Short mmCIF file of C-alpha atoms and ligand atoms in Angstrom, two decimals:
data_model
loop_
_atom_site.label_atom_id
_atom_site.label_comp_id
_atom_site.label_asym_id
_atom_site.label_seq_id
_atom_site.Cartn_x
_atom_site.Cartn_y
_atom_site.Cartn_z
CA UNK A 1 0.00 0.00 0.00
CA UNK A 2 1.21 3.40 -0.53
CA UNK A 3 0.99 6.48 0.84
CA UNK A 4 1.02 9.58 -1.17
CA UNK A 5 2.88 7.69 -3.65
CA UNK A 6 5.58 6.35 -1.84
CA UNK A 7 5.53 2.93 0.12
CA UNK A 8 6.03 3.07 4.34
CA UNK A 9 9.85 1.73 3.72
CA UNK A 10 10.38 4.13 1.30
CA UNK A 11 9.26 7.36 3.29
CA UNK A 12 11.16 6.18 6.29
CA UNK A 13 14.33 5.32 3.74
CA UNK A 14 14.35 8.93 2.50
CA UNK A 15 12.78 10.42 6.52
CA UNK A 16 14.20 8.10 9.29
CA UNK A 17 12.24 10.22 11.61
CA UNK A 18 8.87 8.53 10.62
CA UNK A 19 10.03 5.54 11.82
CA UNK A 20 10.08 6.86 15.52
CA UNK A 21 7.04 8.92 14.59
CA UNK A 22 4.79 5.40 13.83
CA UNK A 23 5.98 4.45 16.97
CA UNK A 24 4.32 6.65 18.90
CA UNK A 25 7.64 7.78 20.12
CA UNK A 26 8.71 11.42 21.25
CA UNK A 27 9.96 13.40 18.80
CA UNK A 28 11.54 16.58 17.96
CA UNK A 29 12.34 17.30 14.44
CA UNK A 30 14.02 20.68 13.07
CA UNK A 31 13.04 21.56 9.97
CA UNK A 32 15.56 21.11 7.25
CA UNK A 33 13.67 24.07 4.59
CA UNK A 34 13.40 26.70 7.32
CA UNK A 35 14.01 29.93 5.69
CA UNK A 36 14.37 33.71 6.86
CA UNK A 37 10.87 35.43 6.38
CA UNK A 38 11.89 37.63 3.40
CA UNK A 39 12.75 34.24 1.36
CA UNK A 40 9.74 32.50 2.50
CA UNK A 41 6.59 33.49 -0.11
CA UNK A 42 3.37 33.06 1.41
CA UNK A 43 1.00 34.93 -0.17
CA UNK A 44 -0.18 36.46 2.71
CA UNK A 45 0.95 39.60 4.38
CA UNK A 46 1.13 41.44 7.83
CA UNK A 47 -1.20 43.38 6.18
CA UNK A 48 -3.89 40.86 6.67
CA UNK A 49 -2.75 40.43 10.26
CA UNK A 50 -3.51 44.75 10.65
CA UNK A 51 -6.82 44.81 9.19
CA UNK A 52 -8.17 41.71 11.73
CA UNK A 53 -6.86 43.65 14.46
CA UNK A 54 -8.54 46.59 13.36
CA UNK A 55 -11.64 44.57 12.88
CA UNK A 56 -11.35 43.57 16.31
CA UNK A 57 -10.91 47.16 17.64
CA UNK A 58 -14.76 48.39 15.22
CA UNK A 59 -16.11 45.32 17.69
CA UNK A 60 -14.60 46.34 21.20
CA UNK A 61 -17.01 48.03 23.01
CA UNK A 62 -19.96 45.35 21.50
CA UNK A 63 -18.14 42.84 22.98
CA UNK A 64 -17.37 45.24 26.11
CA UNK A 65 -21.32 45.23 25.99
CA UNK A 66 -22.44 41.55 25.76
CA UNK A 67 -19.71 39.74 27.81
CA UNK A 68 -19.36 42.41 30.67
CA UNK A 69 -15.92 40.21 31.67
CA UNK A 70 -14.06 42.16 29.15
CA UNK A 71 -15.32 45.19 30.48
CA UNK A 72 -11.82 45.76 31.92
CA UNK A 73 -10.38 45.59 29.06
CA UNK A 74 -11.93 47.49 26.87
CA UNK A 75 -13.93 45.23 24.90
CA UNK A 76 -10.48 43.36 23.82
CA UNK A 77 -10.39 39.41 23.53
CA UNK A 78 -6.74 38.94 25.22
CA UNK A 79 -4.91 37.01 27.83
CA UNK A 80 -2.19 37.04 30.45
CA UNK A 81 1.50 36.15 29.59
CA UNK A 82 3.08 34.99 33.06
CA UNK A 83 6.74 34.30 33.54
CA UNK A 84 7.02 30.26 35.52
CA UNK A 85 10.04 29.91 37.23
CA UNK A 86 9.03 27.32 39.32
CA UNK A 87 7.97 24.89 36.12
CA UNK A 88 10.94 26.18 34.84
CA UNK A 89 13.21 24.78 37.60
CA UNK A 90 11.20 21.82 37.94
CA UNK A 91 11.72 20.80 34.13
CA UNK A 92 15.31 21.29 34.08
CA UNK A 93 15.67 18.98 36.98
CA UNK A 94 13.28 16.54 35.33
CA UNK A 95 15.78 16.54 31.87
CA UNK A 96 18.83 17.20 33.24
CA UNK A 97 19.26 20.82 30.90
CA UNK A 98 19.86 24.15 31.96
CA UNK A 99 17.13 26.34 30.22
CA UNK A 100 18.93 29.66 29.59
CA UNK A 101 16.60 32.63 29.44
CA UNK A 102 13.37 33.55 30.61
CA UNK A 103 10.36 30.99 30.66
CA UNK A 104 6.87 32.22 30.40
CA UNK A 105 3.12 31.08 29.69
CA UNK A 106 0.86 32.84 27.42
CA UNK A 107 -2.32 32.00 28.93
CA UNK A 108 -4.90 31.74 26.59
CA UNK A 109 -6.64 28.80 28.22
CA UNK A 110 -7.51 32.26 30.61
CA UNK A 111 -8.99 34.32 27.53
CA UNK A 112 -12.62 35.56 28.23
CA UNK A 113 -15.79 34.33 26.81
CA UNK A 114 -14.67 30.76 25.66
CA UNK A 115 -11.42 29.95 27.51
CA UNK A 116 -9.20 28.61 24.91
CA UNK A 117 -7.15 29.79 21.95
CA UNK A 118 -10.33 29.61 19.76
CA UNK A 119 -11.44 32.64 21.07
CA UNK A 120 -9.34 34.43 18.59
CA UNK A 121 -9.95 32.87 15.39
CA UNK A 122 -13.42 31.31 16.14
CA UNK A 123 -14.94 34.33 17.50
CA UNK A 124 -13.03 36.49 15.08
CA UNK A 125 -14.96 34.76 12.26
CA UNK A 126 -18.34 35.15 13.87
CA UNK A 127 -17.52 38.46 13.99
CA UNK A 128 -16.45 38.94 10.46
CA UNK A 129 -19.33 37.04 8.93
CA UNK A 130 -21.84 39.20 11.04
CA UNK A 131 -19.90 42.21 10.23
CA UNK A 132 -19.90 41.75 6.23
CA UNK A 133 -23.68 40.87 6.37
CA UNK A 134 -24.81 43.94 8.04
CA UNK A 135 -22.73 45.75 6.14
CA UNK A 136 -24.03 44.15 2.84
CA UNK A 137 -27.70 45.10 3.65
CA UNK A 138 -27.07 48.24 4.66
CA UNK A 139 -27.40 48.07 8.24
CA UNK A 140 -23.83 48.94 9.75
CA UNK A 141 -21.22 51.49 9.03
CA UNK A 142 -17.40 50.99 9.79
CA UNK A 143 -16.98 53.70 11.42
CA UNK A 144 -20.54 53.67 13.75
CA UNK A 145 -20.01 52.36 17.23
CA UNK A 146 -20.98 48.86 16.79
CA UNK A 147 -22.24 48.37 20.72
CA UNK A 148 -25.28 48.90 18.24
CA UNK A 149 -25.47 45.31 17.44
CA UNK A 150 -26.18 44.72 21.00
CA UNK A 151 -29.67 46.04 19.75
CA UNK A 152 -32.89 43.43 19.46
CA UNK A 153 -33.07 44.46 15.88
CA UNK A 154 -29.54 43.06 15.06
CA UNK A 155 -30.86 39.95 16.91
CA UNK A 156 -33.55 39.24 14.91
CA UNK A 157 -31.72 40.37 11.52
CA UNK A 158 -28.84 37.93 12.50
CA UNK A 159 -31.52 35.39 13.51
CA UNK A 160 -32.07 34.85 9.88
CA UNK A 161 -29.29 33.82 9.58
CA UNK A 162 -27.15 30.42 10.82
CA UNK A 163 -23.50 29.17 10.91
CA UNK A 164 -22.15 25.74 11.14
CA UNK A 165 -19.22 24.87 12.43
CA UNK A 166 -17.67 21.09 12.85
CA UNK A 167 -15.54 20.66 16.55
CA UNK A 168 -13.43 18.34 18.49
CA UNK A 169 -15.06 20.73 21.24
CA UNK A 170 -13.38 24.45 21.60
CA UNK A 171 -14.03 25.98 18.48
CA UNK A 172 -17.63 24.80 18.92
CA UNK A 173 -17.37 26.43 22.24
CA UNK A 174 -16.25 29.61 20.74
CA UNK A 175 -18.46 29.37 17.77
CA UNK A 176 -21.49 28.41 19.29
CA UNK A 177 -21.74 31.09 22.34
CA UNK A 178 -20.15 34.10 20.23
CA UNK A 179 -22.60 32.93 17.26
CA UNK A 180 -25.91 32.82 19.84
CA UNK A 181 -25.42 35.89 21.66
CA UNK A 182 -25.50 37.62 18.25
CA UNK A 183 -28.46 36.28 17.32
CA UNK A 184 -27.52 33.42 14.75
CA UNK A 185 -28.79 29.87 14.52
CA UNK A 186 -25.99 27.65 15.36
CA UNK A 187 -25.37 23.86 14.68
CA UNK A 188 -21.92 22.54 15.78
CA UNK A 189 -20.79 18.61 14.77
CA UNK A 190 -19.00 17.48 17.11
CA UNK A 191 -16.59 14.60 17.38
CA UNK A 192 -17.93 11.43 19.59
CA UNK A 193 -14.83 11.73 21.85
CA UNK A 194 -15.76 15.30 22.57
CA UNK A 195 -16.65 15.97 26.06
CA UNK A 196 -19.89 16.04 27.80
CA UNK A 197 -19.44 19.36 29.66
CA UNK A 198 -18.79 20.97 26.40
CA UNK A 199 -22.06 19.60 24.67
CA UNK A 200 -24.09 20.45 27.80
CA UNK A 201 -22.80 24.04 27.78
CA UNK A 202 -23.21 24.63 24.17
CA UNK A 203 -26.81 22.89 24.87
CA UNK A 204 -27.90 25.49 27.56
CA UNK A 205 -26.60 28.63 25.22
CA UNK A 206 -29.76 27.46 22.58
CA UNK A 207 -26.84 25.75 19.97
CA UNK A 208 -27.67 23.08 18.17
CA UNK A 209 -25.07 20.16 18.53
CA UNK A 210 -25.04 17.14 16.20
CA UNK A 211 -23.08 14.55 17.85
CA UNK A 212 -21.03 11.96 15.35
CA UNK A 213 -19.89 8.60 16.09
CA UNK A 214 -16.53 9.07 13.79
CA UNK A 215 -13.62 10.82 14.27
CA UNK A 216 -12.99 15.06 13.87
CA UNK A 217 -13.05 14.97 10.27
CA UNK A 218 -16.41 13.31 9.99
CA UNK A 219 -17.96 15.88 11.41
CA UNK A 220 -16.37 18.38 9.84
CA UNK A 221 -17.26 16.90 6.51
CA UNK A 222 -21.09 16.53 7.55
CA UNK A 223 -21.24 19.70 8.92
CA UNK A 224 -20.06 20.58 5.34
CA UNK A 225 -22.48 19.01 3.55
CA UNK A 226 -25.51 19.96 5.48
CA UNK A 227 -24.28 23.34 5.28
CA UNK A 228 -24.08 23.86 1.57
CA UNK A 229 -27.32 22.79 1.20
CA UNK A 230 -28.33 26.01 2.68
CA UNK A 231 -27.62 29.76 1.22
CA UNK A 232 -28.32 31.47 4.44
CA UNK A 233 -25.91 29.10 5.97
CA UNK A 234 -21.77 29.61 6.84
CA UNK A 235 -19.75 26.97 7.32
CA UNK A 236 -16.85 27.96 9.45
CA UNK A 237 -14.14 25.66 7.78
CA UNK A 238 -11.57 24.89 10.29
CA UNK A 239 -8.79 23.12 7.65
CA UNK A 240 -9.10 26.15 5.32
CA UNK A 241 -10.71 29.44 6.58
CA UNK A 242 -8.46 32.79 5.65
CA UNK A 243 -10.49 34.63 8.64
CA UNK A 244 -9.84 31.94 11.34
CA UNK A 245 -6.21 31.79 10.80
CA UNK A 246 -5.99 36.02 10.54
CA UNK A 247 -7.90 35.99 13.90
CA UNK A 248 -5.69 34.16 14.91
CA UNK A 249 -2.50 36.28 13.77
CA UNK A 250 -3.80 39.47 15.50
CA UNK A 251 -2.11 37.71 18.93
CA UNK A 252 0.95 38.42 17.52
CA UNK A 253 0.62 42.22 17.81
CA UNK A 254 -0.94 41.42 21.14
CA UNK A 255 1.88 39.87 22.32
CA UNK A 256 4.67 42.41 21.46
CA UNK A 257 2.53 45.04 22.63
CA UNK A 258 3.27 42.71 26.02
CA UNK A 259 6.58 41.84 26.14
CA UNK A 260 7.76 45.48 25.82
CA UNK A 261 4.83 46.34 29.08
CA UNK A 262 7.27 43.70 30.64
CA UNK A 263 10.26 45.68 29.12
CA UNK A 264 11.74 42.44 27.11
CA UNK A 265 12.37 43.26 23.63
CA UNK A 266 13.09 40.62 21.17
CA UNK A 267 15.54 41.69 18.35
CA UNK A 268 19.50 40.50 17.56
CA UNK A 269 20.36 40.02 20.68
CA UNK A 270 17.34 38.63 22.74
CA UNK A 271 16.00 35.98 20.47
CA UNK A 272 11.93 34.57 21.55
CA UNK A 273 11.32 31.02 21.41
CA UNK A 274 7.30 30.05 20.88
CA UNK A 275 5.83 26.32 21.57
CA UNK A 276 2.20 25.96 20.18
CA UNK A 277 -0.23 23.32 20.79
CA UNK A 278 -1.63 21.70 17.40
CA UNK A 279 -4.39 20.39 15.74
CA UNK A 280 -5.01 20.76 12.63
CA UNK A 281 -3.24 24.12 12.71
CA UNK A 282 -4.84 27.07 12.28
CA UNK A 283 -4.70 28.26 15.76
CA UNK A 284 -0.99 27.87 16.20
CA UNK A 285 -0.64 28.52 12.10
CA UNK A 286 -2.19 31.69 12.34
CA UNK A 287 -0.38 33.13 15.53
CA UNK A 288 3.36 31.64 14.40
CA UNK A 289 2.63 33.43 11.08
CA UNK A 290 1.39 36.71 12.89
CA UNK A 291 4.86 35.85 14.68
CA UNK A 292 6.89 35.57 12.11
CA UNK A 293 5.85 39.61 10.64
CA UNK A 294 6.41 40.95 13.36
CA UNK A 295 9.82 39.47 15.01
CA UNK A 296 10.94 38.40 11.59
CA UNK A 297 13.88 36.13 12.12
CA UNK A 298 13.95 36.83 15.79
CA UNK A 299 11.48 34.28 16.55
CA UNK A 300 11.68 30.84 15.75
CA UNK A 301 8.13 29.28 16.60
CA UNK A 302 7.53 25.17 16.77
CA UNK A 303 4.04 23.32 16.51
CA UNK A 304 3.69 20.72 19.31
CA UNK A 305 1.52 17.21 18.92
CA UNK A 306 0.39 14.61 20.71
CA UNK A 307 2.59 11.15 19.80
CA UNK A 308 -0.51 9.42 18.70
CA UNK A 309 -1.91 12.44 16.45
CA UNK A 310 1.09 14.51 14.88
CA UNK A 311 -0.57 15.09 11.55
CA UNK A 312 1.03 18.33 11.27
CA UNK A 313 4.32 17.08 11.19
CA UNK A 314 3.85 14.14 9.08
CA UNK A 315 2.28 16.50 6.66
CA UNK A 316 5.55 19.05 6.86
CA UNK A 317 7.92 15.94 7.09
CA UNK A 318 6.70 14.33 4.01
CA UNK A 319 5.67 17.59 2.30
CA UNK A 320 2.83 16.36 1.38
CA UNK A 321 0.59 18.07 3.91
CA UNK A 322 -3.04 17.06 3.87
CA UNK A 323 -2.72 14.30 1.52
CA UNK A 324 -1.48 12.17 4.58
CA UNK A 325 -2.69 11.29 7.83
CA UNK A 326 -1.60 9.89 10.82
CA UNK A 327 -3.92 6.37 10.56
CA UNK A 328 -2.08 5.76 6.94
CA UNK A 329 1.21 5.88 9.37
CA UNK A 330 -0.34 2.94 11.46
CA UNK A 331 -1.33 5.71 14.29
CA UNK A 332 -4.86 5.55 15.95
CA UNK A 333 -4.97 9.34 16.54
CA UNK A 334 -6.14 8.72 19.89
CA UNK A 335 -5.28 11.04 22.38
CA UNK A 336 -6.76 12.79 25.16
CA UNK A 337 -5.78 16.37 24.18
CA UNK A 338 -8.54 18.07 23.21
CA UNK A 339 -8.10 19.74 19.98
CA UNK A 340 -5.29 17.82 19.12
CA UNK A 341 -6.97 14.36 18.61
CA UNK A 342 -7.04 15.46 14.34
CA UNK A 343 -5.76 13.50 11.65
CA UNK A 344 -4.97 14.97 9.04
CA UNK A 345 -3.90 18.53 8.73
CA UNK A 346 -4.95 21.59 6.79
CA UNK A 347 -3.11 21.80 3.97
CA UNK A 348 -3.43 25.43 3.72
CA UNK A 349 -1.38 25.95 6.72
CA UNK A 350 1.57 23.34 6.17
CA UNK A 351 1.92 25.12 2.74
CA UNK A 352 2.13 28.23 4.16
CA UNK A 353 4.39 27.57 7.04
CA UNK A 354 6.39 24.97 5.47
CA UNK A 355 9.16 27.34 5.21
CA UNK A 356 8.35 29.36 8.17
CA UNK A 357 8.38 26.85 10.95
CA UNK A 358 11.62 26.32 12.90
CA UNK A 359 10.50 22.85 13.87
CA UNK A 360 8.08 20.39 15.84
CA UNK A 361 8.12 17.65 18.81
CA UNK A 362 5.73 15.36 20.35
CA UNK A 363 4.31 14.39 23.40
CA UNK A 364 3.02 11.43 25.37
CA UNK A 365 0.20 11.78 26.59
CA UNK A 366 1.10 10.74 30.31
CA UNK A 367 3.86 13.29 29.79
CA UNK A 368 1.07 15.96 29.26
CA UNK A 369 -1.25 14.91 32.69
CA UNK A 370 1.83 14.96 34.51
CA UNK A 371 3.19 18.25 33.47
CA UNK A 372 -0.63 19.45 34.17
CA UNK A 373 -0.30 18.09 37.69
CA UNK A 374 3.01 20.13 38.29
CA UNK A 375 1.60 23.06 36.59
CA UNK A 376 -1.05 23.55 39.38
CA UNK A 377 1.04 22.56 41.89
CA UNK A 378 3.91 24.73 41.11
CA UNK A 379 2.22 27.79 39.36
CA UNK A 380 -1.05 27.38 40.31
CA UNK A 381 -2.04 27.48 36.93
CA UNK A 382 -5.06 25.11 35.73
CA UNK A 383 -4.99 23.95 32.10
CA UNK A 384 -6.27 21.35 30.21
CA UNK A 385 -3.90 18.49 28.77
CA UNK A 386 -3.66 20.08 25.43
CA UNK A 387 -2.14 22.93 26.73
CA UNK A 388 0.66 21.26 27.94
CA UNK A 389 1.75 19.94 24.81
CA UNK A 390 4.33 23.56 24.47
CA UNK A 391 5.96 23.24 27.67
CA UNK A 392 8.54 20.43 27.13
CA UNK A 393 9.93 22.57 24.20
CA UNK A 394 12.04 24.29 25.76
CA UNK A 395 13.40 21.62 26.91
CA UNK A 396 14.38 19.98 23.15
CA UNK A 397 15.53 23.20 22.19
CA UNK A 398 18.21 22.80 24.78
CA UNK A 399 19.29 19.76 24.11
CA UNK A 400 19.51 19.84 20.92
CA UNK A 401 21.12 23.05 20.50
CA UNK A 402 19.02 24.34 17.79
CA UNK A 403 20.31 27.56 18.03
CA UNK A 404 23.70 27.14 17.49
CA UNK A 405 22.35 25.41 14.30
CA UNK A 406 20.66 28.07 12.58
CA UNK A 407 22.66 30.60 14.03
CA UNK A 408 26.03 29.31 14.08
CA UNK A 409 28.23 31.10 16.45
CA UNK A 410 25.72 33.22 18.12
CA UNK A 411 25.72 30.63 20.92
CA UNK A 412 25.85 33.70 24.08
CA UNK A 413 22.41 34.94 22.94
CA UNK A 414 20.56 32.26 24.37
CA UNK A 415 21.59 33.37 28.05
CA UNK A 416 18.80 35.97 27.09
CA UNK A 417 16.21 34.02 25.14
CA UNK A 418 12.83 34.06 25.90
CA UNK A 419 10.86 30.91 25.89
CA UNK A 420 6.73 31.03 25.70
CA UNK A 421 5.10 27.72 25.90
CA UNK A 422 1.53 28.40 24.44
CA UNK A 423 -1.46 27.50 26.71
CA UNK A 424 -4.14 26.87 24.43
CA UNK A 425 -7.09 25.94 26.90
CA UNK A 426 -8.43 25.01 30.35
CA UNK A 427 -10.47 28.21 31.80
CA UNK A 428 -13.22 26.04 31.26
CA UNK A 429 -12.44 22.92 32.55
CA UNK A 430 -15.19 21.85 35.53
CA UNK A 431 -13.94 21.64 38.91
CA UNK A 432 -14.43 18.54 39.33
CA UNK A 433 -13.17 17.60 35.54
CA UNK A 434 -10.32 19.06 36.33
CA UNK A 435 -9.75 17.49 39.98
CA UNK A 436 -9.33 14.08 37.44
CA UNK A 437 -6.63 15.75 35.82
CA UNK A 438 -5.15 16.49 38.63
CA UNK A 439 -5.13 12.97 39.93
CA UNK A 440 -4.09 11.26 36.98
CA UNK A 441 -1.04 13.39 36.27
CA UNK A 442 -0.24 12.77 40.19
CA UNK A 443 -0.18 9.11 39.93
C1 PLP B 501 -7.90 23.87 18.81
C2 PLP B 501 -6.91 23.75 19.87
C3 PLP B 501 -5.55 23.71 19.58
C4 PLP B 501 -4.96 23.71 18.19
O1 PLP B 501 -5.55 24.53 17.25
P1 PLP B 501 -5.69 24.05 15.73
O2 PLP B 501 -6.17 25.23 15.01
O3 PLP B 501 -6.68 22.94 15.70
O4 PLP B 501 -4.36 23.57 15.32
C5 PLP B 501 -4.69 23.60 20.65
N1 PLP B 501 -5.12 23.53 21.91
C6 PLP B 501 -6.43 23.58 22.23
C7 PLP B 501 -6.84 23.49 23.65
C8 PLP B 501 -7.37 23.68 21.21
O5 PLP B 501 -8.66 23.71 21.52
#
C-alpha cells in the first residue's frame, strides 16, 4: 500500500524520523527548509494580520457590551502572559538541561468568553461574517459604534441567519456562544470523543449540537455538507478558513505590545522562542505566522503534537501536507488532548508555514497529565492536557542546540532568550473535571 505515492519503507528510507514517529515515540524534528521570512513566499501579508486587528478594535465596546468580563479591558479578547520559574526549575531537573533565558506562559486557556485559543480565530470569524452581512444590507457602518449590534433588531436580523461549524469541542465552544449571543442559529458537529461538559454548555446557550460517532473529520465533513445545502448558511471551515487563521495572527501584535509592558524586547540580541499546541493548525498557524511579521527572524516558533496524532508534522515531514494522515502511518490518533486528537492537517497551513516553521516535537500523553499536575502545583495554573503539549519545548531546544544550528556562532544569545510555551485551553475545565486531571497526572 502506498501512501502519497511512496511505500512506508520508502518514506522512512528517504525520513528516518517517521520511523520513531509510527511508533508513537517522542519526537523533535528541526526543519531542514526553514528559511528567513523575506525568502519564504506566502502569499499572505502582515497586512492581513492589521486589518483583523482593526476589525477587532470596530467590535470592542460590543463585545465590552455583551460579555461584561471584558469590560476591563476594553472590549479586547486577550490574555495574560506569566513568567514560571518554578515549572521552569522543575523541568530542568526533570531533563537534566539548563534552560537559559526567561520561561513564560501565554495564557490563553484564561482568555474571556470561551477559555481557549479559539477565542481568537473562532470568535473572530463570527464576527467577520456578522460584520460583512450587516454591512451588505445596509445596516452597519465601519466607522458607527458597533455596541449597536447589542440592539434586538440586530438579533432578529442575524436570527435569519445560521453558521455551522464542525468541533473536536473548543471551536464549537467559541463558535457556538459568540454565534448565539449575536443572534444566529448555530449547529456545531462534534466529534464522539468530545466531552460532555462541552455539549451540555453549548446545549444550555440554545446551539444546536449534532453529535457523530466518527472521528474530527467526519464531522467536519457533515457539517459541510448539510451546510451547503443552505444559502443562508456559513460553514466555518476549520482546515481552510483565511479569517480563522488572521484571527488568529492578530495575537501576535498582542503579544509584542506585552513583552515590551514587561520591558523584554526581542531583536539581535534577545531571540523569543514560541511552543504551540496543534491540531489541525490554524490556531498555532495563524499566531506563528502573525509571529513571524512581526519578530521576523527573531522568533523561531515550533508546533507541538500529541505522539498518537502529529498530523502536522507528518504533513511538513513528508511535504505532502493534507494528503497524509496519521492512521495511513499505522497511528490511531487517539489522544486525550482536546483539539489535538485530528488526523490529518490543513493543507493550507503546512503550505504556508512549510518554510516558516523552525520545527516540531511530540508528546506522550502521560507526559502531558503529569506536566498538568506540576503546573497547578507549582504555578497554580489550571490547564487542560492540550495545553501542555508547548511546555517540554524548551526543553528539546536545549538539548539539541538548535540555536547554534541556525545561528552558528551566536551561541551567548541564548543566556537571554525568551521561551513562551503556548497555553491553548483550560479556563473552562469543571472543577471537578479538572480534579481528574489532577489525579491522573499525580499518579
Ligand atoms: C484547537 C486547539 C488547539 C490547536 O488549534 P488548531 O487550530 O486545531 O491547530 C490547541 N489547543 C487547544 C486546547 C485547542 O482547543
Amino acid at each position: 500500500m502506498k501512501i502519497a505515492g511512496k511505500t512506508v519503507d520508502e518514506w522512512i528510507g528517504t525520513h528516518p524520523v517517521i520511523s520513531q514517529v509510527m511508533k508513537a515515540e517522542e519526537v523533535f524534528w528541526a526543519n531542514p527548509i526553514y528559511q528567513p521570512v523575506r525568502e519564504a513566499e506566502t502569499g499572505l501579508s502582515i497586512d492581513d494580520v492589521k486589518d483583523a486587528e482593526a476589525r477587532l478594535r470596530r467590535f470592542a465596546p460590543y463585545i465590552a457590551k455583551v460579555f461584561p468580563e471584558t469590560k476591563t479591558s476594553g472590549g479586547i479578547i486577550e490574555s495574560p502572559l506569566k513568567e514560571i520559574p518554578e515549572m521552569k526549575k522543575w523541568l530542568e531537573q526533570e531533563s537534566a538541561v539548563g534552560i537559559t533565558g526567561q520561561f513564560m506562559l501565554k495564557c490563553d486557556s484564561h482568555l474571556p468568553i470561551s477559555g481557549s485559543v479559539k477565542a481568537r480565530g473562532g470568535i473572530y470569524e463570527v464576527l467577520k461574517h456578522a460584520e460583512d452581512l450587516a454591512i451588505e444590507h445596509g445596516l452597519l457602518n465601519e466607522s458607527d459604534d458597533y455596541s449597536v449590534l447589542a440592539e434586538p433588531r440586530f438579533r432578529e436580523f442575524f436570527s435569519k441567519y445560521s453558521i455551522t461549524v464542525g468541533s473536536t469541542g473548543n471551536l464549537g465552544l467559541s463558535i457556538g456562544i459568540m454565534s448565539a449571543k449575536m443572534g444566529f442559529r448555530v449547529t456545531v458537529h462534534m466529534s464522539s470523543d468530545a466531552k460532555e461538559w462541552k455539549k451540555n454548555m453549548l446545549r444550555e446557550k440554545g446551539v444546536n449540537v449534532v453529535e457523530h460517532p466518527d472521528d474530527y473529520s467526519k464531522a467536519v465533513e457533515e457539517g459541510r455538507r448539510q451546510s451547503e445545502a443552505d444559502p443562508n448558511d456559513h460553514f466555518v471551515d476549520d482546515e481552510n478558513s483565511k479569517t480563522l487563521f488572521f484571527g488568529y495572527s492578530v495575537a501576535a501584535l498582542r503579544l509584542k505590545r506585552q513583552l515590551e509592558e514587561q520591558g523584554i524586547e526581542i531583536g539581535e540580541e534577545r531571540p523569543l522562542f514560541v511552543y504551540l499546541p496543534c491540531g489541525v493548525g490554524g490556531g498555532p498557524g495563524g499566531i506563528a505566522f502573525g509571529l513571524k511579521q512581526v519578530f521576523g527572524d527573531h522568533v523561531h516558533c515550533f508546533f507541538a503534537e500529541p505522539t498518537h496524532a502529529p498530523c502536522m508534522l507528518l504533513g511538513l515531514v513528508t511535504g505532502k501536507h493534507d494528503k497524509v494522515s496519521v492512521q495511513e502511518f499505522g497511528l490511531d490518533n487517539r489522544t486525550d488532548a482536546d483539539g489535538l486528537a485530528v488526523g490529518r492537517p490543513s493543507g493550507f497551513v503546512g503550505k504556508v508555514m512549510e518554510r516558516l516553521l523552525a520545527g516540531s516535537f511530540t508528546v506522550d500523553d502521560d507526559k502531558l497529565y503529569r506536566l498538568l499536575a506540576k503546573m497547578s502545583e507549582l504555578e497554580d495554573i489550571r490547564l487542560e492536557p492540550s495545553a501542555l503539549a508547548g511546555v517540554p519545548g524548551a526543553v528539546h531546544v536545549a538539548k539539541t542546540g538548535f540555536y547554534a544550528s541556525v545561528h552558528p556562532g551566536m551561541k551567548g544569545r541564548m543566556d537571554r532568550a525568551v521561551h513562551i510555551a503556548w497555553a491553548t485551553g483550560g479556563g473552562m475545565v469543571p472543577e471537578d473535571v479538572m480534579a481528574s486531571y489532577i489525579e491522573r497526572g499525580r499518579e
